[in-house]
Tab-separated table of C-alpha atoms in Angstrom:
chain	number	residue	atom	x	y	z
A	1	MET	CA	-14.479	6.964	-17.011
A	2	ARG	CA	-16.148	4.497	-14.714
A	3	ASP	CA	-14.222	5.121	-11.643
A	4	ALA	CA	-15.670	5.566	-8.166
A	5	THR	CA	-17.138	8.858	-8.585
A	6	TYR	CA	-18.880	7.796	-11.918
A	7	TYR	CA	-20.483	5.009	-9.994
A	8	ALA	CA	-21.216	7.320	-6.968
A	9	THR	CA	-22.997	9.803	-9.078
A	10	ALA	CA	-25.027	7.108	-10.894
A	11	LEU	CA	-26.160	5.638	-7.494
A	12	LYS	CA	-27.094	9.071	-6.207
A	13	ASN	CA	-28.967	9.910	-9.285
A	14	GLY	CA	-30.932	6.728	-9.448
A	15	VAL	CA	-29.566	5.316	-12.649
A	16	PHE	CA	-29.224	1.887	-10.751
A	17	SER	CA	-30.207	0.980	-7.225
A	18	ILE	CA	-27.973	-0.230	-4.370
A	19	ASP	CA	-29.593	-3.524	-4.804
A	20	GLU	CA	-28.536	-3.597	-8.471
A	21	LEU	CA	-25.081	-2.462	-7.825
A	22	LEU	CA	-24.490	-4.975	-5.383
A	23	GLU	CA	-25.705	-7.818	-7.407
A	24	MET	CA	-23.468	-6.611	-10.317
A	25	ILE	CA	-20.399	-6.580	-7.899
A	26	VAL	CA	-21.191	-10.032	-6.931
A	27	LYS	CA	-21.602	-11.382	-10.519
A	28	LYS	CA	-18.177	-9.702	-11.471
A	29	ALA	CA	-16.487	-11.375	-8.519
A	30	GLN	CA	-17.956	-14.662	-9.531
A	31	LEU	CA	-16.706	-14.192	-12.961
A	32	HIS	CA	-13.195	-13.495	-11.582
A	33	GLN	CA	-12.820	-16.507	-8.798
A	34	ASP	CA	-9.524	-17.360	-10.178
A	35	LEU	CA	-8.198	-14.199	-8.943
A	36	ASN	CA	-8.674	-15.441	-5.460
A	37	ALA	CA	-8.947	-11.673	-4.554
A	38	PHE	CA	-11.538	-12.211	-1.805
A	39	ILE	CA	-11.576	-14.113	1.210
A	40	TYR	CA	-15.258	-13.639	2.607
A	41	ASP	CA	-18.535	-14.164	1.360
A	42	PHE	CA	-20.405	-11.030	0.338
A	43	ASP	CA	-22.935	-10.056	2.773
A	44	ILE	CA	-25.768	-8.068	0.678
A	45	HIS	CA	-28.125	-7.975	3.663
A	46	GLY	CA	-25.462	-6.461	5.724
A	47	ALA	CA	-24.248	-3.863	2.960
A	48	LYS	CA	-27.876	-2.607	2.331
A	49	SER	CA	-28.289	-2.062	6.090
A	50	ASP	CA	-24.861	-0.036	5.872
A	51	TYR	CA	-26.023	1.653	2.759
A	52	GLU	CA	-28.659	3.496	4.843
A	53	LYS	CA	-25.902	4.892	6.961
A	54	THR	CA	-23.714	5.855	4.249
A	55	LYS	CA	-25.731	7.010	1.268
A	56	ASN	CA	-25.672	10.717	2.199
A	57	GLY	CA	-21.785	10.821	2.333
A	58	ILE	CA	-19.813	12.293	-0.775
A	59	PHE	CA	-19.506	8.757	-2.036
A	60	GLY	CA	-23.162	8.126	-2.167
A	61	GLY	CA	-23.047	4.714	-0.217
A	62	LEU	CA	-20.680	3.322	-2.880
A	63	PRO	CA	-19.491	-0.308	-1.924
A	64	ILE	CA	-15.804	-0.845	-1.076
A	65	PRO	CA	-13.989	-4.070	-0.098
A	66	LEU	CA	-11.929	-3.988	2.908
A	67	LYS	CA	-8.214	-5.469	3.388
A	68	ILE	CA	-8.304	-8.283	5.845
A	69	LEU	CA	-5.256	-6.669	7.372
A	70	GLY	CA	-5.983	-3.784	9.785
A	71	GLN	CA	-9.323	-2.612	8.259
A	72	ASN	CA	-11.428	-4.123	11.194
A	73	LYS	CA	-15.437	-3.978	10.850
A	74	ALA	CA	-17.390	-4.819	13.709
A	75	GLY	CA	-18.487	-8.629	13.449
A	76	TRP	CA	-16.373	-9.344	10.287
A	77	PRO	CA	-13.434	-11.653	10.190
A	78	ALA	CA	-10.147	-10.214	11.501
A	79	THR	CA	-7.598	-12.983	10.551
A	80	SER	CA	-4.687	-10.773	9.351
A	81	ALA	CA	-4.485	-13.738	6.957
A	82	SER	CA	-2.908	-16.024	9.564
A	83	ARG	CA	-4.058	-19.144	10.846
A	84	ILE	CA	-3.689	-18.284	14.683
A	85	PHE	CA	-6.549	-15.923	13.894
A	86	ALA	CA	-8.361	-18.042	11.441
A	87	ASP	CA	-11.740	-17.736	13.498
A	88	THR	CA	-11.372	-14.332	15.083
A	89	LYS	CA	-14.088	-11.650	14.425
A	90	ALA	CA	-13.634	-8.062	15.072
A	91	ARG	CA	-15.164	-6.672	18.180
A	92	LYS	CA	-15.420	-3.203	17.060
A	93	SER	CA	-14.818	-1.014	13.916
A	94	ASN	CA	-11.683	0.887	13.759
A	95	ASN	CA	-11.474	4.729	13.110
A	96	TYR	CA	-10.323	4.140	9.543
A	97	VAL	CA	-13.324	1.875	8.551
A	98	LYS	CA	-15.762	4.453	10.458
A	99	ALA	CA	-14.057	7.278	8.168
A	100	LEU	CA	-14.838	5.328	5.000
A	101	MET	CA	-18.455	5.075	6.101
A	102	LYS	CA	-18.895	8.682	6.933
A	103	SER	CA	-17.372	9.710	3.654
A	104	GLY	CA	-20.297	7.705	1.901
A	105	LEU	CA	-18.539	4.276	1.352
A	106	THR	CA	-20.217	0.858	2.198
A	107	PRO	CA	-18.130	-1.928	3.294
A	108	PHE	CA	-18.762	-4.790	1.203
A	109	GLY	CA	-16.302	-7.905	0.980
A	110	GLN	CA	-12.882	-8.620	2.294
A	111	THR	CA	-9.678	-8.792	0.299
A	112	ASN	CA	-6.703	-11.102	0.529
A	113	ALA	CA	-3.380	-10.329	1.948
A	114	PRO	CA	-0.189	-12.104	3.052
A	115	GLU	CA	0.141	-13.100	6.493
A	116	PHE	CA	0.618	-9.885	8.495
A	117	GLY	CA	1.308	-7.966	5.424
A	118	PHE	CA	5.094	-8.858	5.596
A	119	LYS	CA	5.390	-9.580	1.889
A	120	ASN	CA	5.180	-7.821	-1.556
A	121	ILE	CA	3.316	-10.603	-2.976
A	122	THR	CA	-0.026	-12.023	-1.831
A	123	ASP	CA	0.153	-15.899	-1.132
A	124	PRO	CA	-0.939	-16.658	2.514
A	125	THR	CA	-0.983	-20.196	3.489
A	126	LEU	CA	-4.215	-19.424	5.051
A	127	TYR	CA	-6.096	-18.252	1.632
A	128	GLY	CA	-3.792	-19.134	-1.058
A	129	PRO	CA	-2.322	-16.760	-3.808
A	130	SER	CA	-4.156	-13.845	-5.586
A	131	ARG	CA	-3.523	-13.630	-9.241
A	132	ASN	CA	-3.138	-10.652	-11.334
A	133	PRO	CA	-5.979	-9.618	-13.987
A	134	TRP	CA	-3.324	-8.706	-16.337
A	135	ASN	CA	-1.968	-12.377	-16.584
A	136	LEU	CA	-3.074	-14.967	-14.076
A	137	ALA	CA	0.455	-16.476	-14.118
A	138	TYR	CA	1.603	-13.214	-12.131
A	139	SER	CA	1.079	-11.875	-8.609
A	140	PRO	CA	-0.790	-8.570	-8.191
A	141	GLY	CA	1.739	-7.689	-5.652
A	142	GLY	CA	1.312	-7.275	-1.895
A	143	SER	CA	0.427	-6.772	0.808
A	144	SER	CA	-2.862	-5.196	-0.720
A	145	GLY	CA	-2.696	-7.940	-3.607
A	146	GLY	CA	-6.359	-8.834	-3.178
A	147	ALA	CA	-7.380	-5.382	-3.191
A	148	ALA	CA	-5.236	-4.579	-6.294
A	149	ALA	CA	-6.783	-7.814	-8.325
A	150	ALA	CA	-10.378	-6.611	-7.376
A	151	VAL	CA	-9.676	-3.004	-8.969
A	152	ALA	CA	-7.889	-4.105	-11.736
A	153	ALA	CA	-10.367	-6.644	-12.748
A	154	GLY	CA	-13.042	-3.899	-12.684
A	155	ILE	CA	-15.041	-5.627	-9.962
A	156	PHE	CA	-14.515	-2.222	-7.760
A	157	PRO	CA	-13.068	0.937	-9.053
A	158	LEU	CA	-11.826	1.573	-5.455
A	159	ALA	CA	-10.768	-0.749	-2.725
A	160	GLY	CA	-9.388	-0.298	0.803
A	161	ALA	CA	-5.577	-0.943	1.045
A	162	SER	CA	-2.688	-0.181	3.272
A	163	ASP	CA	0.957	0.577	3.033
A	164	GLY	CA	3.799	-0.137	5.523
A	165	GLY	CA	6.628	-0.325	3.158
A	166	GLY	CA	5.072	-0.080	-0.126
A	167	SER	CA	1.996	-2.266	0.066
A	168	ILE	CA	-0.219	0.122	-1.694
A	169	ARG	CA	2.287	1.291	-4.230
A	170	ILE	CA	3.955	-2.099	-5.014
A	171	PRO	CA	0.504	-3.641	-6.147
A	172	ALA	CA	-0.458	-0.340	-7.877
A	173	SER	CA	2.886	-0.606	-9.976
A	174	PHE	CA	2.345	-4.399	-10.630
A	175	SER	CA	-1.449	-3.951	-11.622
A	176	GLY	CA	-1.757	-0.647	-13.317
A	177	LEU	CA	-3.356	1.394	-10.678
A	178	ILE	CA	-3.006	4.531	-8.879
A	179	GLY	CA	-1.656	4.072	-5.448
A	180	LEU	CA	-1.246	6.911	-2.719
A	181	LYS	CA	0.422	6.541	0.649
A	182	PRO	CA	-0.411	9.653	2.629
A	183	THR	CA	1.507	11.713	4.967
A	184	ARG	CA	2.044	9.758	8.372
A	185	GLY	CA	-0.556	10.971	10.706
A	186	ALA	CA	-2.951	12.025	8.063
A	187	ILE	CA	-5.422	9.135	8.059
A	188	PRO	CA	-7.437	8.107	10.956
A	189	THR	CA	-5.746	5.314	13.270
A	190	GLY	CA	-7.104	3.542	16.550
A	191	PRO	CA	-8.841	2.673	18.742
A	192	ASP	CA	-7.199	-0.852	18.627
A	193	SER	CA	-3.839	0.222	17.034
A	194	TRP	CA	-2.581	3.906	17.324
A	195	ARG	CA	0.961	3.588	16.273
A	196	ASP	CA	0.876	1.004	13.312
A	197	TRP	CA	4.635	0.179	12.982
A	198	GLN	CA	5.685	3.426	14.682
A	199	GLY	CA	3.687	5.168	12.078
A	200	ALA	CA	5.337	3.531	9.071
A	201	ALA	CA	2.078	1.721	8.287
A	202	ILE	CA	-1.008	3.784	7.010
A	203	ASN	CA	-4.482	2.997	5.458
A	204	PHE	CA	-5.817	4.412	2.343
A	205	ALA	CA	-6.952	2.854	-0.988
A	206	LEU	CA	-6.073	1.669	-4.564
A	207	THR	CA	-7.742	3.798	-7.062
A	208	VAL	CA	-7.974	4.423	-11.046
A	209	SER	CA	-8.472	8.075	-11.210
A	210	ILE	CA	-6.682	11.062	-9.621
A	211	ARG	CA	-10.250	12.591	-8.895
A	212	ASP	CA	-11.320	9.520	-6.898
A	213	THR	CA	-7.623	9.605	-5.094
A	214	GLU	CA	-8.357	13.259	-4.049
A	215	LYS	CA	-11.798	12.875	-3.302
A	216	LEU	CA	-11.244	10.087	-0.848
A	217	PHE	CA	-8.110	11.708	0.618
A	218	TYR	CA	-10.027	14.941	1.495
A	219	GLY	CA	-12.958	13.062	2.635
A	220	ILE	CA	-11.283	10.815	5.432
A	221	ARG	CA	-8.177	13.069	6.184
A	222	GLY	CA	-7.911	13.878	9.817
A	223	GLN	CA	-6.998	12.418	13.151
A	224	HIS	CA	-8.302	11.878	16.845
A	225	PRO	CA	-6.471	14.336	19.378
A	226	ALA	CA	-5.022	10.858	21.003
A	227	ALA	CA	-3.181	9.884	17.903
A	228	PRO	CA	0.573	9.970	18.378
A	229	TYR	CA	1.251	11.276	14.810
A	230	GLN	CA	-0.444	14.315	13.488
A	231	ALA	CA	0.389	15.386	9.767
A	232	PRO	CA	1.602	18.753	9.189
A	233	GLN	CA	-1.212	20.906	7.679
A	234	ARG	CA	1.010	23.021	5.105
A	235	GLU	CA	-1.323	21.993	2.106
A	236	TRP	CA	-4.248	22.501	4.169
A	237	GLU	CA	-3.571	26.310	3.926
A	238	ARG	CA	-4.545	25.879	0.230
A	239	LYS	CA	-1.811	27.757	-1.232
A	240	PRO	CA	-1.781	28.196	-5.110
A	241	LEU	CA	0.057	25.510	-6.823
A	242	LYS	CA	2.990	26.234	-9.210
A	243	ASN	CA	2.594	26.325	-12.901
A	244	LYS	CA	6.117	24.799	-13.502
A	245	LEU	CA	7.536	22.148	-10.948
A	246	LYS	CA	11.053	21.357	-9.989
A	247	ILE	CA	11.675	17.566	-9.938
A	248	ALA	CA	14.711	15.754	-8.841
A	249	TYR	CA	14.793	12.086	-9.951
A	250	THR	CA	17.022	8.852	-9.805
A	251	THR	CA	16.914	5.427	-11.193
A	252	THR	CA	19.530	3.884	-8.903
A	253	SER	CA	18.339	1.327	-6.382
A	254	PRO	CA	19.074	2.643	-2.887
A	255	VAL	CA	20.229	-0.781	-1.955
A	256	GLY	CA	22.535	-1.403	-4.861
A	257	SER	CA	20.547	-4.147	-6.596
A	258	MET	CA	19.801	-4.053	-10.270
A	259	VAL	CA	17.022	-1.962	-11.687
A	260	SER	CA	15.283	-3.437	-14.898
A	261	ALA	CA	15.678	-1.347	-18.117
A	262	GLU	CA	12.061	-0.937	-18.439
A	263	ALA	CA	11.933	0.497	-14.967
A	264	GLU	CA	14.583	2.743	-16.078
A	265	LYS	CA	12.816	3.726	-19.308
A	266	ALA	CA	9.425	4.524	-17.498
A	267	VAL	CA	11.273	7.188	-15.264
A	268	VAL	CA	13.145	8.580	-18.419
A	269	ASP	CA	10.140	8.555	-20.582
A	270	ALA	CA	8.339	10.667	-17.675
A	271	VAL	CA	11.344	13.060	-17.506
A	272	VAL	CA	11.146	13.508	-21.284
A	273	PHE	CA	7.525	14.262	-21.063
A	274	LEU	CA	7.624	16.573	-17.806
A	275	GLN	CA	10.450	18.643	-19.630
A	276	SER	CA	8.476	18.964	-22.648
A	277	LEU	CA	5.947	20.758	-20.560
A	278	GLY	CA	8.287	23.114	-19.177
A	279	HIS	CA	8.976	21.529	-15.916
A	280	GLU	CA	12.527	21.378	-14.542
A	281	VAL	CA	13.784	17.730	-13.964
A	282	VAL	CA	17.335	17.143	-12.418
A	283	GLU	CA	18.847	13.976	-12.061
A	284	ILE	CA	20.601	13.319	-8.452
A	285	LYS	CA	22.149	10.826	-6.548
A	286	TYR	CA	20.144	8.751	-3.971
A	287	PRO	CA	20.145	11.032	-1.000
A	288	LEU	CA	20.421	8.355	1.864
A	289	ASP	CA	22.029	5.064	2.655
A	290	GLY	CA	19.408	2.938	1.336
A	291	ARG	CA	20.817	-0.554	2.828
A	292	GLN	CA	21.200	1.080	6.421
A	293	LEU	CA	17.535	2.257	6.079
A	294	ILE	CA	16.266	-1.139	5.194
A	295	CYS	CA	18.273	-2.869	8.017
A	296	ASP	CA	16.483	-0.300	10.239
A	297	TYR	CA	13.264	-0.940	8.909
A	298	TYR	CA	13.628	-4.495	9.518
A	299	LYS	CA	14.674	-3.923	12.832
A	300	MET	CA	11.438	-2.153	13.592
A	301	ASN	CA	9.635	-4.842	11.919
A	302	GLY	CA	11.025	-7.471	14.040
A	303	ALA	CA	10.641	-5.446	17.413
A	304	GLU	CA	7.074	-4.546	16.505
A	305	THR	CA	6.122	-8.301	15.553
A	306	ALA	CA	7.778	-9.451	18.693
A	307	ALA	CA	5.455	-6.970	20.743
A	308	MET	CA	2.469	-8.109	18.720
A	309	PHE	CA	2.980	-11.736	19.678
A	310	ALA	CA	3.255	-10.772	23.232
A	311	GLU	CA	-0.004	-9.293	23.230
A	312	ILE	CA	-1.263	-12.266	21.242
A	313	GLU	CA	0.129	-14.693	24.004
A	314	GLN	CA	-1.852	-12.553	26.704
A	315	GLY	CA	-5.024	-12.854	24.788
A	316	ILE	CA	-4.881	-16.792	23.926
A	317	GLY	CA	-3.332	-17.589	27.400
A	318	ARG	CA	-0.230	-19.565	25.970
A	319	ALA	CA	2.987	-19.040	24.170
A	320	VAL	CA	2.910	-18.990	20.348
A	321	THR	CA	5.009	-21.577	18.594
A	322	LYS	CA	6.561	-22.117	14.928
A	323	GLU	CA	3.164	-24.088	13.890
A	324	ASP	CA	1.059	-20.989	14.680
A	325	MET	CA	2.648	-18.876	11.720
A	326	GLU	CA	4.441	-19.091	8.509
A	327	LEU	CA	8.071	-19.545	8.611
A	328	MET	CA	8.823	-16.010	7.363
A	329	THR	CA	6.826	-14.449	10.081
A	330	TRP	CA	8.594	-16.927	12.512
A	331	GLY	CA	11.949	-15.501	11.311
A	332	ILE	CA	10.821	-11.916	11.937
A	333	TYR	CA	9.406	-12.720	15.386
A	334	GLN	CA	12.588	-14.336	16.537
A	335	ALA	CA	14.818	-11.662	15.111
A	336	GLY	CA	12.631	-9.038	17.119
A	337	LEU	CA	13.050	-10.899	20.432
A	338	LYS	CA	16.892	-10.613	20.086
A	339	THR	CA	16.734	-6.716	19.490
A	340	PRO	CA	18.093	-4.747	22.476
A	341	ALA	CA	15.823	-1.654	23.337
A	342	ALA	CA	18.605	0.684	22.922
A	343	LYS	CA	19.065	-0.449	19.157
A	344	TYR	CA	15.402	-0.177	18.552
A	345	VAL	CA	15.558	3.300	19.787
A	346	ALA	CA	18.495	4.046	17.496
A	347	THR	CA	16.716	2.777	14.337
A	348	LEU	CA	13.890	5.204	15.216
A	349	GLN	CA	16.414	8.215	15.498
A	350	ASN	CA	17.992	6.946	12.089
A	351	TRP	CA	14.247	7.362	10.763
A	352	ASP	CA	14.121	10.665	11.953
A	353	HIS	CA	17.490	11.855	10.391
A	354	ALA	CA	16.355	10.357	6.826
A	355	ALA	CA	13.130	12.635	7.434
A	356	PHE	CA	15.475	15.474	7.939
A	357	VAL	CA	17.550	14.819	5.067
A	358	MET	CA	14.427	14.327	2.651
A	359	GLU	CA	12.697	17.508	3.980
A	360	GLU	CA	15.849	19.397	3.241
A	361	LEU	CA	15.844	18.149	-0.276
A	362	PHE	CA	12.085	19.375	-0.618
A	363	THR	CA	13.298	22.810	0.274
A	364	ASP	CA	15.018	22.580	-3.096
A	365	TYR	CA	12.728	20.373	-5.070
A	366	ASP	CA	8.833	20.078	-5.195
A	367	LEU	CA	8.959	16.020	-5.926
A	368	PHE	CA	11.275	13.284	-6.123
A	369	LEU	CA	10.811	10.916	-8.857
A	370	THR	CA	11.934	7.280	-9.024
A	371	PRO	CA	10.699	3.638	-10.343
A	372	THR	CA	8.027	2.460	-8.097
A	373	THR	CA	9.233	-0.980	-8.596
A	374	ALA	CA	12.528	-2.139	-10.189
A	375	TYR	CA	10.638	-4.752	-12.060
A	376	SER	CA	7.243	-5.792	-13.190
A	377	ALA	CA	5.127	-8.331	-11.358
A	378	PRO	CA	6.733	-11.777	-10.541
A	379	LYS	CA	5.130	-14.925	-11.459
A	380	ILE	CA	3.048	-16.936	-8.936
A	381	ASP	CA	5.556	-19.821	-8.870
A	382	GLU	CA	8.619	-17.503	-8.668
A	383	ASN	CA	10.892	-18.534	-5.737
A	384	LEU	CA	11.758	-15.566	-3.762
A	385	GLN	CA	13.130	-17.765	-0.793
A	386	SER	CA	15.535	-20.706	-1.194
A	387	GLU	CA	14.988	-24.046	0.425
A	388	LYS	CA	18.021	-23.190	2.443
A	389	ILE	CA	16.595	-19.995	3.759
A	390	PHE	CA	13.626	-21.969	4.967
A	391	ALA	CA	15.683	-24.555	6.516
A	392	GLN	CA	17.692	-21.629	8.482
A	393	LEU	CA	14.120	-20.059	9.601
A	394	ALA	CA	13.139	-23.268	10.998
A	395	GLN	CA	16.170	-22.800	13.255
A	396	VAL	CA	16.244	-19.149	13.734
A	397	GLU	CA	15.759	-19.217	17.511
A	398	THR	CA	19.314	-20.648	17.835
A	399	LEU	CA	20.893	-17.744	16.356
A	400	ASN	CA	22.362	-14.871	17.898
A	401	GLU	CA	21.090	-11.180	17.116
A	402	THR	CA	23.518	-10.621	14.266
A	403	GLN	CA	23.013	-13.918	12.738
A	404	ALA	CA	19.143	-13.528	12.965
A	405	ASP	CA	19.256	-9.887	11.274
A	406	GLU	CA	21.568	-11.224	8.299
A	407	LEU	CA	19.053	-14.131	7.925
A	408	VAL	CA	15.890	-11.720	7.789
A	409	TYR	CA	17.989	-9.415	5.262
A	410	GLU	CA	18.560	-12.380	3.319
A	411	MET	CA	14.952	-13.893	3.256
A	412	PHE	CA	13.940	-10.587	1.819
A	413	GLU	CA	16.664	-9.961	-0.437
A	414	LYS	CA	14.965	-11.260	-3.853
A	415	SER	CA	11.698	-9.478	-2.735
A	416	LEU	CA	13.757	-6.305	-1.973
A	417	ALA	CA	15.354	-6.445	-5.295
A	418	LEU	CA	11.895	-6.255	-6.959
A	419	SER	CA	10.734	-2.947	-4.780
A	420	PRO	CA	13.761	-1.194	-3.073
A	421	PHE	CA	12.187	2.347	-3.856
A	422	THR	CA	9.011	2.390	-1.483
A	423	GLN	CA	10.300	1.810	1.850
A	424	LEU	CA	11.831	5.337	2.266
A	425	ALA	CA	8.432	7.023	2.448
A	426	ASN	CA	7.172	4.890	5.230
A	427	LEU	CA	10.081	5.558	7.294
A	428	THR	CA	10.346	9.426	6.787
A	429	GLY	CA	6.452	9.787	6.835
A	430	GLU	CA	6.254	11.583	3.837
A	431	PRO	CA	3.475	10.917	0.989
A	432	ALA	CA	4.329	9.046	-2.103
A	433	ILE	CA	2.195	8.040	-5.153
A	434	SER	CA	2.766	5.130	-7.727
A	435	LEU	CA	1.245	6.369	-11.254
A	436	PRO	CA	0.321	3.792	-13.829
A	437	THR	CA	2.393	5.062	-16.912
A	438	PHE	CA	4.266	2.271	-18.464
A	439	ILE	CA	3.691	-1.274	-20.067
A	440	THR	CA	6.596	-3.700	-20.418
A	441	GLN	CA	7.277	-5.823	-23.640
A	442	ALA	CA	5.759	-8.572	-21.857
A	443	GLY	CA	2.495	-6.806	-21.612
A	444	MET	CA	2.735	-6.127	-17.818
A	445	PRO	CA	2.165	-2.754	-16.010
A	446	LEU	CA	4.929	-0.844	-14.403
A	447	GLY	CA	4.565	2.360	-12.231
A	448	ILE	CA	6.498	5.505	-11.349
A	449	GLN	CA	6.513	7.011	-7.914
A	450	PHE	CA	6.462	10.551	-6.745
A	451	MET	CA	7.420	11.545	-3.237
A	452	ALA	CA	6.670	14.918	-1.697
A	453	ALA	CA	7.304	16.934	1.426
A	454	LYS	CA	5.169	15.909	4.526
A	455	GLY	CA	1.613	17.352	4.047
A	456	ARG	CA	1.965	18.174	0.337
A	457	GLU	CA	-0.374	15.746	-1.078
A	458	ASP	CA	-1.492	18.507	-3.275
A	459	LEU	CA	1.670	18.384	-5.004
A	460	LEU	CA	1.263	14.438	-5.711
A	461	PHE	CA	-2.410	15.222	-7.000
A	462	GLN	CA	-1.191	17.980	-9.328
A	463	ILE	CA	1.599	15.656	-10.912
A	464	GLY	CA	-0.971	12.864	-11.182
A	465	LYS	CA	-3.389	15.219	-13.239
A	466	ILE	CA	-0.670	16.171	-15.498
A	467	PHE	CA	-0.172	12.537	-16.668
A	468	GLU	CA	-3.862	11.712	-16.405
A	469	LEU	CA	-5.080	14.564	-18.571
A	470	GLU	CA	-2.209	14.235	-21.168
A	471	GLY	CA	-3.466	10.480	-21.528
A	472	LYS	CA	-0.299	8.991	-20.103
A	473	PHE	CA	-1.885	6.590	-17.977
A	474	ARG	CA	-1.866	2.759	-18.776
A	475	LEU	CA	-4.711	1.454	-16.827
A	476	PRO	CA	-6.389	-2.137	-17.158
A	477	LYS	CA	-8.512	-2.710	-19.981
A	478	THR	CA	-11.723	-2.510	-18.281
A	479	TYR	CA	-10.955	1.329	-17.683
A	480	GLN	CA	-9.207	2.050	-21.008
A	481	HIS	CA	-10.933	3.956	-23.703
A	482	GLU	CA	-13.136	5.839	-21.403
A	483	THR	CA	-13.376	9.703	-20.683
A	484	PHE	CA	-14.321	11.590	-17.626
């Protein structure tokens, strides 16, 4: 398969030069301009210069695009897809980008994302919507939507992505890719931001092979001693893997919303396949109160957004206004301003309880299987917020705390119904992976998700290899009919 490992090996062996590879990428991107995957012109000269620093790493200097949100490289745009930062450039590279380069990846291009990463689709006012290579009428998902479009189209075999509530796994499901959200504290953070939504948000990548996923994880894993979250090092001990796994599963939405028959079938097909190989797969009830967890997630999101804008106001020397941001961002921000500190702390305590419940579950089971998303990708023009909600958002500052919280929940209700399964791993800090195993009758991809205990990415790689080696992946056509 022509994945990142293939291209890295070819580059190292002189099958083609870095100049030829960069030119090939630019040509592919030009052929796929209708995807609106990229927001920044490719700097070939800068990439050649960086290649001299990265070529001796494990990826041999392979080019990789960075997400416009939270993956800062010195001198590059750092807009967070928001017009308030439209002209902002990064003053320094963050530790994630430094880790990528140390592992042998050369930053090249920046991918589209929704404003501040608040959506599971990618349609920022600043840059416009990204489109899905499987069908241009559909979204590639979000918030790593530009990255997903770039990989699914075959422009890059690997792209920087990040996940604060499913933003790697959702576009992986919608775009037929592999999406790993690592354990909280496993991937470098800082120095501009250490906590990243209290550890709920984490950088990694979208990929098309388990060998790339595993190679990248082990290549960049680690943390600065100052980082507030440090991943348990259970798997680092390299214990022998089990021949037979015990897996819990459910297809029930944690928030009581509908789950499509095709998402249920994707999981049932996986269950039958795993049982045929001798693994024990057991149906369970969803182990937590998903609706309460989502409310806690939104509380965190609001409070963190309020803190972010307080810092922004200090930097720009004025108060931010409704005109500085999209209405959804304004609604989250205003709700956050109304959140008492005691309630914010209580939400984090609820996260800790959820983590305890899940870690107890993982004493009985190796993995927890669900759909990644309840439906396949929505259409670009699908209305996920009504005009009524937008009218209420324009007046959100007049609401009290309870009313604002209810509005935020209502604002996200249709979006949440698409992807109610991904947020849990962000709140508990456990790793999760979306695998591309299903195609709907409409010809669109749909992923299944496995979660594991903290520090047990090895089990996620193991289950991924089982599906991959048995030919169960349904990748974009540019990667099909190829072998390793």
